Each structure stands twice: as C-alpha cells, then as structure tokens.
mmCIF file with all atom_site columns, C-alpha atoms in Angstrom:
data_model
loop_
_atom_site.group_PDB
_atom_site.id
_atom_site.type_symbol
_atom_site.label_atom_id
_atom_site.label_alt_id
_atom_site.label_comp_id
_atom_site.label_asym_id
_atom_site.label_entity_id
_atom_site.label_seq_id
_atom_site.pdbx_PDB_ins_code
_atom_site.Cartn_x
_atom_site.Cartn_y
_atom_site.Cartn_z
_atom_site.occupancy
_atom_site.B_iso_or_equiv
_atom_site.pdbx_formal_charge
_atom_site.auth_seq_id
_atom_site.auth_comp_id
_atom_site.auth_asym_id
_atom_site.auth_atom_id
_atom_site.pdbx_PDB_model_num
ATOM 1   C CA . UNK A 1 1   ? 46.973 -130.563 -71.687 1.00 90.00 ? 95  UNK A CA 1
ATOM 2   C CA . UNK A 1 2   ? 46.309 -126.745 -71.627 1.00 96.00 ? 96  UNK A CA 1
ATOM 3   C CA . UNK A 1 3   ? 47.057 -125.214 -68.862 1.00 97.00 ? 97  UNK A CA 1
ATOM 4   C CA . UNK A 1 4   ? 43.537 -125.113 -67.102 1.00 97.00 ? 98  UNK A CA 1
ATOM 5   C CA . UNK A 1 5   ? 43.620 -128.807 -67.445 1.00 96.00 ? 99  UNK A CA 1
ATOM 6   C CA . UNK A 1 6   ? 46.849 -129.116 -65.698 1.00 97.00 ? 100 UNK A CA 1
ATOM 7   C CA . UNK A 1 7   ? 45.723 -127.073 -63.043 1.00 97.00 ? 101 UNK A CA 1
ATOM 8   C CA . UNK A 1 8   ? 42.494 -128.707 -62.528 1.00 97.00 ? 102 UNK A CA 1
ATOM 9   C CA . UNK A 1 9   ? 43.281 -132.513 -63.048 1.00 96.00 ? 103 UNK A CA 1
ATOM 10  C CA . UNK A 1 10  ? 46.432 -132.302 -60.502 1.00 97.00 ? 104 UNK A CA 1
ATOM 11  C CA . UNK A 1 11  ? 45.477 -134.584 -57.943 1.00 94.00 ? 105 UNK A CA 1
ATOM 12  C CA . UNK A 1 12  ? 47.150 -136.303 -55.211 1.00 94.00 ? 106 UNK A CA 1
ATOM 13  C CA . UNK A 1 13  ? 46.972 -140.142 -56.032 1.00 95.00 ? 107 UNK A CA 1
ATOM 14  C CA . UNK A 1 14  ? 47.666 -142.852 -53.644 1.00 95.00 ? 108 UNK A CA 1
ATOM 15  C CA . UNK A 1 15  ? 45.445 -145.608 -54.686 1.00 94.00 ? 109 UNK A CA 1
ATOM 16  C CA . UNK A 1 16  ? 46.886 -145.632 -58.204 1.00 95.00 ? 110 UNK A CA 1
ATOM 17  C CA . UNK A 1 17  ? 50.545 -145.093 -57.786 1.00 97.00 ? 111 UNK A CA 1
ATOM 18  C CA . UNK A 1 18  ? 52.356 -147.741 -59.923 1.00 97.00 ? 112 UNK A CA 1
ATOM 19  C CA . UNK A 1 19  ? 54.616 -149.517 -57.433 1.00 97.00 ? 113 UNK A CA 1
ATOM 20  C CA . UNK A 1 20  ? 56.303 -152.113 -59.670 1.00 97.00 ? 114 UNK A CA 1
ATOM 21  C CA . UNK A 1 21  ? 57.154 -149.176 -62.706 1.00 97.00 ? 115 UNK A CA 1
ATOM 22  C CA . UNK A 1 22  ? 60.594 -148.060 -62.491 1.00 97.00 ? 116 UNK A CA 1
ATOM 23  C CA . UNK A 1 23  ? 61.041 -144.202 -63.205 1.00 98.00 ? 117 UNK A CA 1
ATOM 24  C CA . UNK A 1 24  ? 63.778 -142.743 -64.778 1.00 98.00 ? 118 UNK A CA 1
ATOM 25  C CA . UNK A 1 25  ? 66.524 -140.427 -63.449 1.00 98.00 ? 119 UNK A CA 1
ATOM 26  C CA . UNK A 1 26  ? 66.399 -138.261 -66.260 1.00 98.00 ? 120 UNK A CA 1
ATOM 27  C CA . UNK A 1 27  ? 62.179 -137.897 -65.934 1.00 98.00 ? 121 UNK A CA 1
ATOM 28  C CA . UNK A 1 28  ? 62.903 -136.256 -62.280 1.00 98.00 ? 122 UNK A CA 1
ATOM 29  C CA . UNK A 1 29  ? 65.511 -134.111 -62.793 1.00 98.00 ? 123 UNK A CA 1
ATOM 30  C CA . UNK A 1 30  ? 63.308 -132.793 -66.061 1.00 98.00 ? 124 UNK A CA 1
ATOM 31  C CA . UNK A 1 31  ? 60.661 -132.647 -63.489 1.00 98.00 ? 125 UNK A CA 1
ATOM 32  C CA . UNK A 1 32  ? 63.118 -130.437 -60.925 1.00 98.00 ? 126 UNK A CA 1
ATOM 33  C CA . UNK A 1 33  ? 64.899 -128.419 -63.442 1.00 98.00 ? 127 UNK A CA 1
ATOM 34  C CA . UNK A 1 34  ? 60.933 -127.215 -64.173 1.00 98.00 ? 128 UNK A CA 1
ATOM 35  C CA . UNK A 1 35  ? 60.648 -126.774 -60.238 1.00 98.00 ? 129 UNK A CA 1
ATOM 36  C CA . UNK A 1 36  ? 63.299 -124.769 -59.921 1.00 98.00 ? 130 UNK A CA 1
ATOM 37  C CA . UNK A 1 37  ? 61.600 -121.636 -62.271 1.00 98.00 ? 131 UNK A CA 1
ATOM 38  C CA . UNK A 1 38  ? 59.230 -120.771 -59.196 1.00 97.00 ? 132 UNK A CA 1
ATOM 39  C CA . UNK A 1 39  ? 60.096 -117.494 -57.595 1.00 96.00 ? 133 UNK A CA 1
ATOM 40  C CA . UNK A 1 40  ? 61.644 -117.563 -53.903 1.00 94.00 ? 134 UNK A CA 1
ATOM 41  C CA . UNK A 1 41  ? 62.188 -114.778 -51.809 1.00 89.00 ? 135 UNK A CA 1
ATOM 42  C CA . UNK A 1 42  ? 65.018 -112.323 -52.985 1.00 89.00 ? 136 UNK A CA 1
ATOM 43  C CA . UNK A 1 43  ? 66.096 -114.956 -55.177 1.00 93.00 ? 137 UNK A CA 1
ATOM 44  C CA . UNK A 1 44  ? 68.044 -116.554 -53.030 1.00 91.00 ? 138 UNK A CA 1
ATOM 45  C CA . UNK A 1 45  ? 67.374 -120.543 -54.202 1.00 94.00 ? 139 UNK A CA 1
ATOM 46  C CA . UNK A 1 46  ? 68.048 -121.654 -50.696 1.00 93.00 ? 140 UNK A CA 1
ATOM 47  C CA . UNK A 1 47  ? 66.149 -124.830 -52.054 1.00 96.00 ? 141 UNK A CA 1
ATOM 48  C CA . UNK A 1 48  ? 67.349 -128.507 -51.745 1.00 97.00 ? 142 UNK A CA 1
ATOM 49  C CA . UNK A 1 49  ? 66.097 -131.889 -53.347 1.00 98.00 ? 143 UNK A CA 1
ATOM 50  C CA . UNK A 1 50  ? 66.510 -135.330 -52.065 1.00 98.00 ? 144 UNK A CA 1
ATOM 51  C CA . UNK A 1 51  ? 65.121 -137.907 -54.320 1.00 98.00 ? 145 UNK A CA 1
ATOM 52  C CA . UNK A 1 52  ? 65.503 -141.108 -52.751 1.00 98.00 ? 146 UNK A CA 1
ATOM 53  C CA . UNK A 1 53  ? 65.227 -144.172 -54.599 1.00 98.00 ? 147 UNK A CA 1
ATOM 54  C CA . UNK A 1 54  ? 66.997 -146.910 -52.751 1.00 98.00 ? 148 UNK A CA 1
ATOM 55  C CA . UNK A 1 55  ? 65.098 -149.310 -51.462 1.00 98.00 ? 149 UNK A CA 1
ATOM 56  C CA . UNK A 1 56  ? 66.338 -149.362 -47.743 1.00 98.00 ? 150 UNK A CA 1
ATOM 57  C CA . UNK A 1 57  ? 66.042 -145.990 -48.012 1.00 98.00 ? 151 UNK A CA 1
ATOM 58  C CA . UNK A 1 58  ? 62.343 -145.822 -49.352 1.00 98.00 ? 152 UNK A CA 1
ATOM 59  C CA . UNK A 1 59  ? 61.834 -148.446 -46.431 1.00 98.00 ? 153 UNK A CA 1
ATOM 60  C CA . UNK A 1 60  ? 63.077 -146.837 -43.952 1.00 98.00 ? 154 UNK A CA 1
ATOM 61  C CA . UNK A 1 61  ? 61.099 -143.491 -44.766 1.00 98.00 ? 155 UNK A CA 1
ATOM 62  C CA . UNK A 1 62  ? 58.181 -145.719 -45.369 1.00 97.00 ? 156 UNK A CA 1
ATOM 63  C CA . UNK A 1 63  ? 58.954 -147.035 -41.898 1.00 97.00 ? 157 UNK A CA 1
ATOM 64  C CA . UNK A 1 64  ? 58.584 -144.000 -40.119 1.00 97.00 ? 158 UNK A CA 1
ATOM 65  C CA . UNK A 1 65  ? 55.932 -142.349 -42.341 1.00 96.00 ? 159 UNK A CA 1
ATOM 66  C CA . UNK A 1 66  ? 53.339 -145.251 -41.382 1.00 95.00 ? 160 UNK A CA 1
ATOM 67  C CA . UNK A 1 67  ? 54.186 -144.460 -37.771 1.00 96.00 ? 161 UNK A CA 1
ATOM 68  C CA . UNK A 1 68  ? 53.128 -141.110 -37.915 1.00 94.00 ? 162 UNK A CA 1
ATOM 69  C CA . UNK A 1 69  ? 50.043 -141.921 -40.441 1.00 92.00 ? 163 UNK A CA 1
ATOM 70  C CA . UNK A 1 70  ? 48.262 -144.437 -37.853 1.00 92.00 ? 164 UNK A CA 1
ATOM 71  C CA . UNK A 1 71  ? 48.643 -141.592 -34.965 1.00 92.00 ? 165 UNK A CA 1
ATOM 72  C CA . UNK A 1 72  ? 47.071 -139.329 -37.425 1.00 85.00 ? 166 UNK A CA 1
ATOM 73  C CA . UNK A 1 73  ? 43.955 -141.570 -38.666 1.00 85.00 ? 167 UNK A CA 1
ATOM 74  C CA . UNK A 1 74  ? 43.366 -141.909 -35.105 1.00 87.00 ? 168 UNK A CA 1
ATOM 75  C CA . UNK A 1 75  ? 42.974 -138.573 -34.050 1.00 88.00 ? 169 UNK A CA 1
ATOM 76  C CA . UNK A 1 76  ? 39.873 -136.441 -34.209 1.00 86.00 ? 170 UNK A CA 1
ATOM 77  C CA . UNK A 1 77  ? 41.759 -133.935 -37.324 1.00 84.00 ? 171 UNK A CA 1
ATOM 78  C CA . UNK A 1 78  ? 41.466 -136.919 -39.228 1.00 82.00 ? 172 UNK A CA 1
ATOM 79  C CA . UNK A 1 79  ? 40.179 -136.718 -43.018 1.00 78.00 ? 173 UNK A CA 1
ATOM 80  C CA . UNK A 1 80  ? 37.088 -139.262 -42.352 1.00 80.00 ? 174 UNK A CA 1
ATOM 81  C CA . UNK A 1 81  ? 36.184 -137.883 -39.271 1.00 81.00 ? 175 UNK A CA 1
ATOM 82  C CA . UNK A 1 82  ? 36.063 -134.010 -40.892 1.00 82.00 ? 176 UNK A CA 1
ATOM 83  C CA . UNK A 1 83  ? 32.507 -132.608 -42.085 1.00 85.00 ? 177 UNK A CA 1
ATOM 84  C CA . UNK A 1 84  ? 30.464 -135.671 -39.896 1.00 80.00 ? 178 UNK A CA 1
ATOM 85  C CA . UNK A 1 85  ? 27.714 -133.093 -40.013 1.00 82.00 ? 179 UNK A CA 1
ATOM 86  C CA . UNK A 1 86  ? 27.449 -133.503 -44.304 1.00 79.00 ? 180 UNK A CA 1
ATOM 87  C CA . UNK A 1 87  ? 26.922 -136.887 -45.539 1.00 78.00 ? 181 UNK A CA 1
ATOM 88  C CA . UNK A 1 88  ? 28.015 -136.103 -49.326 1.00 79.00 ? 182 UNK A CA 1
ATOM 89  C CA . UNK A 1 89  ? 30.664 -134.110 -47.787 1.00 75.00 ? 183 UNK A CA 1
ATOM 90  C CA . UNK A 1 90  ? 31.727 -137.011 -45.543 1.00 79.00 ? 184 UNK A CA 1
ATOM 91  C CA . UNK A 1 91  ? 31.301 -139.958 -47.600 1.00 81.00 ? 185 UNK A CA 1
ATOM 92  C CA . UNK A 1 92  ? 34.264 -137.939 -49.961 1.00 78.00 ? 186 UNK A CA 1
ATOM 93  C CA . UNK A 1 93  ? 36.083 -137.661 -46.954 1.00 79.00 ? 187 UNK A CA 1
ATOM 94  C CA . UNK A 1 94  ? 36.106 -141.248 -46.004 1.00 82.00 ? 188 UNK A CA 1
ATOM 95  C CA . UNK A 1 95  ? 37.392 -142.230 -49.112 1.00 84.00 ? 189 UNK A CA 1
ATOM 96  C CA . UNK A 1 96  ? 40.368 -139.624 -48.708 1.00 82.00 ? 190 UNK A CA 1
ATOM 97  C CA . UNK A 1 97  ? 40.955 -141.452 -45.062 1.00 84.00 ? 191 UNK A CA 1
ATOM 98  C CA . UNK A 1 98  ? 40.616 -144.611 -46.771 1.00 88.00 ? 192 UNK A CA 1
ATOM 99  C CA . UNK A 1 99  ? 43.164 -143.786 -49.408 1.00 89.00 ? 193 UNK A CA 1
ATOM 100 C CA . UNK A 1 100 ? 46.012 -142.298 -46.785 1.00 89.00 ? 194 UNK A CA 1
ATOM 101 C CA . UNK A 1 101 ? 45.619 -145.533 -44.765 1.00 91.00 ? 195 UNK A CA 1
ATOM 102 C CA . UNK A 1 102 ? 46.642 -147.346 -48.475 1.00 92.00 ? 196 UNK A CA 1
ATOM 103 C CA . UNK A 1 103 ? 49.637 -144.970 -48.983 1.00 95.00 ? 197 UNK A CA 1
ATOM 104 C CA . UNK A 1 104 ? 50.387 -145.524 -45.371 1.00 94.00 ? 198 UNK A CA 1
ATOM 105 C CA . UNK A 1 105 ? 51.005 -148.786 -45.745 1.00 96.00 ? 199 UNK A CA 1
ATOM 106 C CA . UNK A 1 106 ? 53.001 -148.784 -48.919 1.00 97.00 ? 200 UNK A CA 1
ATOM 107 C CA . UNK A 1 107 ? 55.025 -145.769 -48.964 1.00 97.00 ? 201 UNK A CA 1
ATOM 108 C CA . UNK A 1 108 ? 57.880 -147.195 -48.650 1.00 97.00 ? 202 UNK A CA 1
ATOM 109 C CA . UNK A 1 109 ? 57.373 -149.113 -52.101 1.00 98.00 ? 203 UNK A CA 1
ATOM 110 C CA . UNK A 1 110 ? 56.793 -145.869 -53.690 1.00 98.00 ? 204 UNK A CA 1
ATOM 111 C CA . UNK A 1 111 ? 59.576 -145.913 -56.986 1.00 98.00 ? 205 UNK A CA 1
ATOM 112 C CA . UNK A 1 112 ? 60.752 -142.510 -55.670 1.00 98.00 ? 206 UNK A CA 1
ATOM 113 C CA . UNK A 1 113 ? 60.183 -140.365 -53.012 1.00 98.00 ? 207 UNK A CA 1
ATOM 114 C CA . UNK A 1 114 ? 60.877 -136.387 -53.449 1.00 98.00 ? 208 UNK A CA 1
ATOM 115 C CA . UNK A 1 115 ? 61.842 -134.075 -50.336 1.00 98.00 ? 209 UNK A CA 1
ATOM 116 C CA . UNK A 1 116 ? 62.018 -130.556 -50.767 1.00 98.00 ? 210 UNK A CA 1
ATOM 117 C CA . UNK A 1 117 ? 64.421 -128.530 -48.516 1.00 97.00 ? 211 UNK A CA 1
ATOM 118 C CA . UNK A 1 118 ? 65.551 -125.392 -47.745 1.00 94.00 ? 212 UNK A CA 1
ATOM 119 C CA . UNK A 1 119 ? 68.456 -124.158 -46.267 1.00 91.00 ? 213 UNK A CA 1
ATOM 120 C CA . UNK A 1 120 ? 68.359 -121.893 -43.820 1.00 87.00 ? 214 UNK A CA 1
ATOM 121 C CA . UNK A 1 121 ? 71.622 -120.149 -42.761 1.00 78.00 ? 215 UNK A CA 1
ATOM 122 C CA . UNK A 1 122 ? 71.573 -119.116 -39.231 1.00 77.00 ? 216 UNK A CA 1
ATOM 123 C CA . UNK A 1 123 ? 70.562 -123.278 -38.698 1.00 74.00 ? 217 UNK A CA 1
ATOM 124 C CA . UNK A 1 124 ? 67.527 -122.736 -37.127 1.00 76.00 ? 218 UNK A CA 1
ATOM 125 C CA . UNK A 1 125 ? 63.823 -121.298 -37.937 1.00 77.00 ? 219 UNK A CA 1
ATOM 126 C CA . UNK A 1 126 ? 63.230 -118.291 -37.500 1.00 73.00 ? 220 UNK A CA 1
ATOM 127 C CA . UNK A 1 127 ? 60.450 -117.223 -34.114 1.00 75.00 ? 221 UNK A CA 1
ATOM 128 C CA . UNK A 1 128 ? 58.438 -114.796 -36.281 1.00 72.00 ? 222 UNK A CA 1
ATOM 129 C CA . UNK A 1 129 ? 56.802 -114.378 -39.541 1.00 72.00 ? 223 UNK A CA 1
ATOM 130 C CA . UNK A 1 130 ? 58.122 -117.950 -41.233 1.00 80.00 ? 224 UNK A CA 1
ATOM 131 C CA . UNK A 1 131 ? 55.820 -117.442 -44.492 1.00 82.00 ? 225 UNK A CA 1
ATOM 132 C CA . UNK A 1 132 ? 58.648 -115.792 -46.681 1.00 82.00 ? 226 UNK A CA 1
ATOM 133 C CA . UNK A 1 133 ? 60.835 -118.678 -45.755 1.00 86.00 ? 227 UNK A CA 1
ATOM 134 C CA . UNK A 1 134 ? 58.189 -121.427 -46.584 1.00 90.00 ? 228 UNK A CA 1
ATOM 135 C CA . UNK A 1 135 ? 57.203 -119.375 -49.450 1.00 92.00 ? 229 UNK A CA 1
ATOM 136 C CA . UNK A 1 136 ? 60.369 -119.778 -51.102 1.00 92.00 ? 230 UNK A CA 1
ATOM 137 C CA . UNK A 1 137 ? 60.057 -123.685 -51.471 1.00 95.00 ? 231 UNK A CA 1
ATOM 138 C CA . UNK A 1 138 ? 56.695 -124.546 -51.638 1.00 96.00 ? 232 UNK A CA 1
ATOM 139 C CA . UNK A 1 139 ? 55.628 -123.211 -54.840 1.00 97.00 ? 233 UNK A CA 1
ATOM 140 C CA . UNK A 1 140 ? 58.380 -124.809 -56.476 1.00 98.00 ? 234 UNK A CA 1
ATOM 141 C CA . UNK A 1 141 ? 57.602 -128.089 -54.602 1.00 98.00 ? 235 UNK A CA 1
ATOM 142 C CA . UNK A 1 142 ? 53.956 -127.748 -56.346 1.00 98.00 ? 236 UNK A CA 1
ATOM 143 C CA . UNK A 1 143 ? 55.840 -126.773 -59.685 1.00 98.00 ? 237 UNK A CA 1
ATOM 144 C CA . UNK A 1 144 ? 57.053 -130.449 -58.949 1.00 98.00 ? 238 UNK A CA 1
ATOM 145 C CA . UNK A 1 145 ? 54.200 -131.980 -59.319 1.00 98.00 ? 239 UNK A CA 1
ATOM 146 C CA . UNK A 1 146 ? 52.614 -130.733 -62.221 1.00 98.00 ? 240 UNK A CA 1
ATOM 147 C CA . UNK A 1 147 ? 55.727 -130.999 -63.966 1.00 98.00 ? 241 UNK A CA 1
ATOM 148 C CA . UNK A 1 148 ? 55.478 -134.915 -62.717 1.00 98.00 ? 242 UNK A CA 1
ATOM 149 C CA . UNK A 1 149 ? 51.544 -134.872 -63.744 1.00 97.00 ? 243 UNK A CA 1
ATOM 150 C CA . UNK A 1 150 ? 52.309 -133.468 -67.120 1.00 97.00 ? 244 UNK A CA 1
ATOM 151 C CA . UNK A 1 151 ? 54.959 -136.259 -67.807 1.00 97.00 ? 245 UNK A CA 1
ATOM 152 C CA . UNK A 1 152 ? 52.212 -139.176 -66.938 1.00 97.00 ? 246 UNK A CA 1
ATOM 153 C CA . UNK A 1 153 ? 53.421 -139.703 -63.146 1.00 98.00 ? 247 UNK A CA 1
ATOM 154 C CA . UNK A 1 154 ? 51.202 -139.521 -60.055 1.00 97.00 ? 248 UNK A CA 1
ATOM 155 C CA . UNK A 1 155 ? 52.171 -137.295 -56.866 1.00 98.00 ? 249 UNK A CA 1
ATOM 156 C CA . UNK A 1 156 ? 50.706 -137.383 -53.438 1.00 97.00 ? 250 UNK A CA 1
ATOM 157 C CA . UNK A 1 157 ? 51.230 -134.056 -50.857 1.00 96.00 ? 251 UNK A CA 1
ATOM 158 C CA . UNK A 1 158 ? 51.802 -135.111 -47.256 1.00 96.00 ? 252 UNK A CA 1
ATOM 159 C CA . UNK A 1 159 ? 53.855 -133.773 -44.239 1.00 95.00 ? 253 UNK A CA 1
ATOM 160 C CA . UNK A 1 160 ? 52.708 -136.536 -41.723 1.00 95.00 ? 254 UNK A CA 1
ATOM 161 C CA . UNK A 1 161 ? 56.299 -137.181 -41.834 1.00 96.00 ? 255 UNK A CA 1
ATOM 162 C CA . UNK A 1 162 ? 56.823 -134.245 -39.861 1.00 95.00 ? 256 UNK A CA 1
ATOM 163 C CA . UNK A 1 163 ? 56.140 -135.352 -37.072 1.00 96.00 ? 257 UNK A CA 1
ATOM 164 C CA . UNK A 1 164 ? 59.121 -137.956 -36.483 1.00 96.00 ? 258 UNK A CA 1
ATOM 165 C CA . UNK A 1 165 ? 61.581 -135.152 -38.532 1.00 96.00 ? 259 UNK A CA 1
ATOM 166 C CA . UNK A 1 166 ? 64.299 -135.578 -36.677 1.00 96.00 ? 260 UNK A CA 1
ATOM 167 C CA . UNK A 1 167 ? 64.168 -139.493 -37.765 1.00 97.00 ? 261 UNK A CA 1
ATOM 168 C CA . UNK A 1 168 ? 63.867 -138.842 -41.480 1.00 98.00 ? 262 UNK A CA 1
ATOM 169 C CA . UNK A 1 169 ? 66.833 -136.358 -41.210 1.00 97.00 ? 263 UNK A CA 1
ATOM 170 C CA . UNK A 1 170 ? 69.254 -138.648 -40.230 1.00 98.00 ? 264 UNK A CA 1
ATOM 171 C CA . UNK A 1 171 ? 68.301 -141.321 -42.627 1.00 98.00 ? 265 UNK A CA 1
ATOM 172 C CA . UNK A 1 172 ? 68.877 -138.823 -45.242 1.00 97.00 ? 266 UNK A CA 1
ATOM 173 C CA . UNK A 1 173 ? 72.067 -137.475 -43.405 1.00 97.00 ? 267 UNK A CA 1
ATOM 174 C CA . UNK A 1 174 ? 70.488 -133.935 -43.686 1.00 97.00 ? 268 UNK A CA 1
ATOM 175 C CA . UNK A 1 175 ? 73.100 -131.428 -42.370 1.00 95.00 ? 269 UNK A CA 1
ATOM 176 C CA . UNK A 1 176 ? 71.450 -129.257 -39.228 1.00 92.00 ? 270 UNK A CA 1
ATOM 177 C CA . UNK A 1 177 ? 70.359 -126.696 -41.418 1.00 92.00 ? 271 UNK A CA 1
ATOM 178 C CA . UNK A 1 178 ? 68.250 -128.101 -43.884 1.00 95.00 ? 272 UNK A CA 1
ATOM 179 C CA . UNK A 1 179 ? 64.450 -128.313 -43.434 1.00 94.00 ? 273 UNK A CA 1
ATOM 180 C CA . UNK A 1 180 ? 62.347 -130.643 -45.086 1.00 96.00 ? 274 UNK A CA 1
ATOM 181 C CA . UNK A 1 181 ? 59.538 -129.042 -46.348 1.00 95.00 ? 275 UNK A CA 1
ATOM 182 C CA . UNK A 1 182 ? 56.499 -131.823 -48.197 1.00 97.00 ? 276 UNK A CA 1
ATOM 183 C CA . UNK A 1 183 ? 56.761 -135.906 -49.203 1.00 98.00 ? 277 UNK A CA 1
ATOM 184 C CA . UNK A 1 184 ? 56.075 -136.116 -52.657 1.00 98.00 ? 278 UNK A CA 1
ATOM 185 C CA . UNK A 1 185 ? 55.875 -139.769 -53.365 1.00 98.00 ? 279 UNK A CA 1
ATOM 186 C CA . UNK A 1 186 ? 56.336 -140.115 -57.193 1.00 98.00 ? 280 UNK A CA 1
ATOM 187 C CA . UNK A 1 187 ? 55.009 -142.848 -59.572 1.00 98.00 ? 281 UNK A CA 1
ATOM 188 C CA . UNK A 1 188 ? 53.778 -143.724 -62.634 1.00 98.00 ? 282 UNK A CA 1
ATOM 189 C CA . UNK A 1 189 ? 49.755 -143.686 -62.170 1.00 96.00 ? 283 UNK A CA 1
ATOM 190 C CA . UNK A 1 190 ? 47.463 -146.089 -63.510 1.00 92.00 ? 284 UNK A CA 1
ATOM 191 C CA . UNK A 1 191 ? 44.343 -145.008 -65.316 1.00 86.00 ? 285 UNK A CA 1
ATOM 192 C CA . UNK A 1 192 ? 43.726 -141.302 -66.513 1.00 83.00 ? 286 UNK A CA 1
ATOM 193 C CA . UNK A 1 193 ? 40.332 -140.305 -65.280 1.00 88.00 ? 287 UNK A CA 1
ATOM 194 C CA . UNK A 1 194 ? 41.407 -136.814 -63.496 1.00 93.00 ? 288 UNK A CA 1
ATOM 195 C CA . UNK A 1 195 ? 39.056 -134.444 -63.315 1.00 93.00 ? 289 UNK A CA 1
ATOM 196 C CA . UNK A 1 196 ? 38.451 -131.585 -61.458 1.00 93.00 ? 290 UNK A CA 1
ATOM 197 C CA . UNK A 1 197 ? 37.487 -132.050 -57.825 1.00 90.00 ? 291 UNK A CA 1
ATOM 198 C CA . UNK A 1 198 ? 34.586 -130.485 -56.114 1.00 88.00 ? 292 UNK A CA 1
ATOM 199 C CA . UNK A 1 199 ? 35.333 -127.731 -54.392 1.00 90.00 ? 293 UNK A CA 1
ATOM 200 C CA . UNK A 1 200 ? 33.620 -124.675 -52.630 1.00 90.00 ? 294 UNK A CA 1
ATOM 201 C CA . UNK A 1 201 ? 32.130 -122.055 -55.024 1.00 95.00 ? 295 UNK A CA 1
ATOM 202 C CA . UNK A 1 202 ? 34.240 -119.050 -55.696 1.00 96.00 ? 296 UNK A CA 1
ATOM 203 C CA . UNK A 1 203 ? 31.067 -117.069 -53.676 1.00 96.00 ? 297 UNK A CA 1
ATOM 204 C CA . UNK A 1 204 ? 31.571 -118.334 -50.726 1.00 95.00 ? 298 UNK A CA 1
ATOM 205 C CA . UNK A 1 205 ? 35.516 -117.772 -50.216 1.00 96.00 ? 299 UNK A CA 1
ATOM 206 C CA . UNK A 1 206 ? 36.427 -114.663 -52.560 1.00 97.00 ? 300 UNK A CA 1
ATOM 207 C CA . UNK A 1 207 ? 36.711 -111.068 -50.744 1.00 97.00 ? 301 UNK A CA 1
ATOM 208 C CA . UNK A 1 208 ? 37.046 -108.089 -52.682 1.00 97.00 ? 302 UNK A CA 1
ATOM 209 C CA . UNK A 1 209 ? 38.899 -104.863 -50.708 1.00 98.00 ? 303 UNK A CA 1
ATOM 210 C CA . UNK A 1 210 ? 37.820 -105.814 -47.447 1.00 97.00 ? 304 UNK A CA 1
ATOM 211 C CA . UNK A 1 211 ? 36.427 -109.064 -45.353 1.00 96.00 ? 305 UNK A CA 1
#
C-alpha cells in the first residue's frame, strides 16, 4: 500500500475480526516498536502497552466492556440514533450501531486486546489544559493501528471502556498512575474490501487564517 492507501483504507472493523486466528507475539511488538516513532510531548515516552491475550483476561475485559456498550446503545449519543434528520446519513449510522452491538458482544473473544497508557507522575490528571498529555499517546496509539492494518490485521477504536476504568485497572493490576488511554481490539480481518469512507468535503470544515 502507498501511503494514501494506508491512510484512507484504515478502518475500524468489528464485524470482520477473525476470532478463531491466533496472532503472533512477534506481529504486535513489530506493530508497537512502529508505535513508538510518534512524537510525545518533550519526549518524554511516558507511554505504556498492555497487550492482553489470556483468555480470562480477554473475558473479563470483554465482561465489563459489554456493560458499558449496552448503557451506551441506549442512550440518545448513540451512533444509530445520530443524523435521524438524513436518511443516507442515518442508514450508515445504523449499521455502525449495529456493528458496536456485534463487538459488544464478542470482545472478549478478540485474539488480543491493546491498551495504551501513559504514565503520569504526580498520579493524578492534571485540572487544566490535558491535550499535551493525551497528545503524547494517542498518535502513537493510531500509529498502532496502521502498523496492525499494514500487516493484514483489523483494529477497532473504542473508549466505552472508560466508563467502568477503575474495573479494567485492576484486572490489569495497573499501578495508580497509569491511565488507559483507547481499546484497540486486534485481529486478523477477513475480506479486503477497504475503501475510503465517506466523509464531509474538505469545503465545508477547512478554515484558512481565521473562522
């Protein structure tokens, strides 16, 4: 792939996550040596990776993830209920809902799931500006998956998890000042027919010097 394809063809897949293809070691820790190359504030590398493959592990994640996933396809913010007012819009939409219920309910027999962290030193977040902290992990957590989608394996972005963080922490033992960041559940996908997604045109969201 060039690099616009990379960039363009990058899509979160739930649906088509192979759940009965092992995934080796070595193919992650390719895919998080490549990570580690995106820029973080100062430098400083605070970041943290947690690949968990174990199955009561995966299960237990999965566990907590599908708690937090049904309050979320219940609530109004919900994917199918967004853009009720555009029916080509929508009817994308619903399929995206319809796909995170899937994923919901089978997280937990994702091959591997990837957790980003950062370590913060004081222990706690800071009250103020937080985007140079979260800057310094994300794009390396993205880095993640297109190194995954450029070595044939499917990645999905969530955070739902989030919401019950204090549960996933101590199943991974996380010490108190380590944040998880994004899910990346990791698999082997099947079919290849990723293509660029529709998206607003440029028009409509670029500013030049001023609003």
């Amino acid at each position: 792939m060039t690099p616009d394809e990379l960039l363009t063809t990058t899509r979160t897949v739930r649906k088509r996550l192979d759940l009965d293809r092992e995934v080796p070691r070595t193919v992650i820790e390719d895919c998080v040596r490549i990570a580690l190359q995106a820029p973080s504030g100062s430098n400083r590398q605070a970041w943290q990776w947690v690949v968990v493959t174990d199955p009561e592990q995966r299960a237990a994640i999965g566990a907590v993830y599908r708690k937090s996933c049904e309050t979320y396809l219940e609530s109004q913010g919900a994917a199918g209920r967004l853009f009720s007012e555009d029916p080509e819009r929508n009817r994308v939409q619903k399929r995206v809902h319809d796909s995170v219920a899937y994923l919901a309910d089978r997280m937990g027999d994702v091959p591997v799931l990837v957790l980003p962290c950062l370590r913060v030193a004081s222990g706690r977040l800071p009250s103020g500006n937080q985007a140079g902290m979260w800057g310094s992990i994300l794009p390396a957590a993205w880095s993640y998956c297109l190194a995954a989608r450029a070595r044939g394996l499917g990645t999905a972005w969530t955070t739902l998890h989030l919401a019950y963080e204090e549960e996933v922490a101590a199943i991974l033992g996380l010490p108190d000042d380590v944040f998880q960041t994004v899910l990346i559940p990791t698999a082997y996908y099947t079919g290849d027919t990723f293509k660029p997604a529709p998206r607003q045109p440029v028009s409509e969201v670029l500013h030049w010097d001023r609003w």
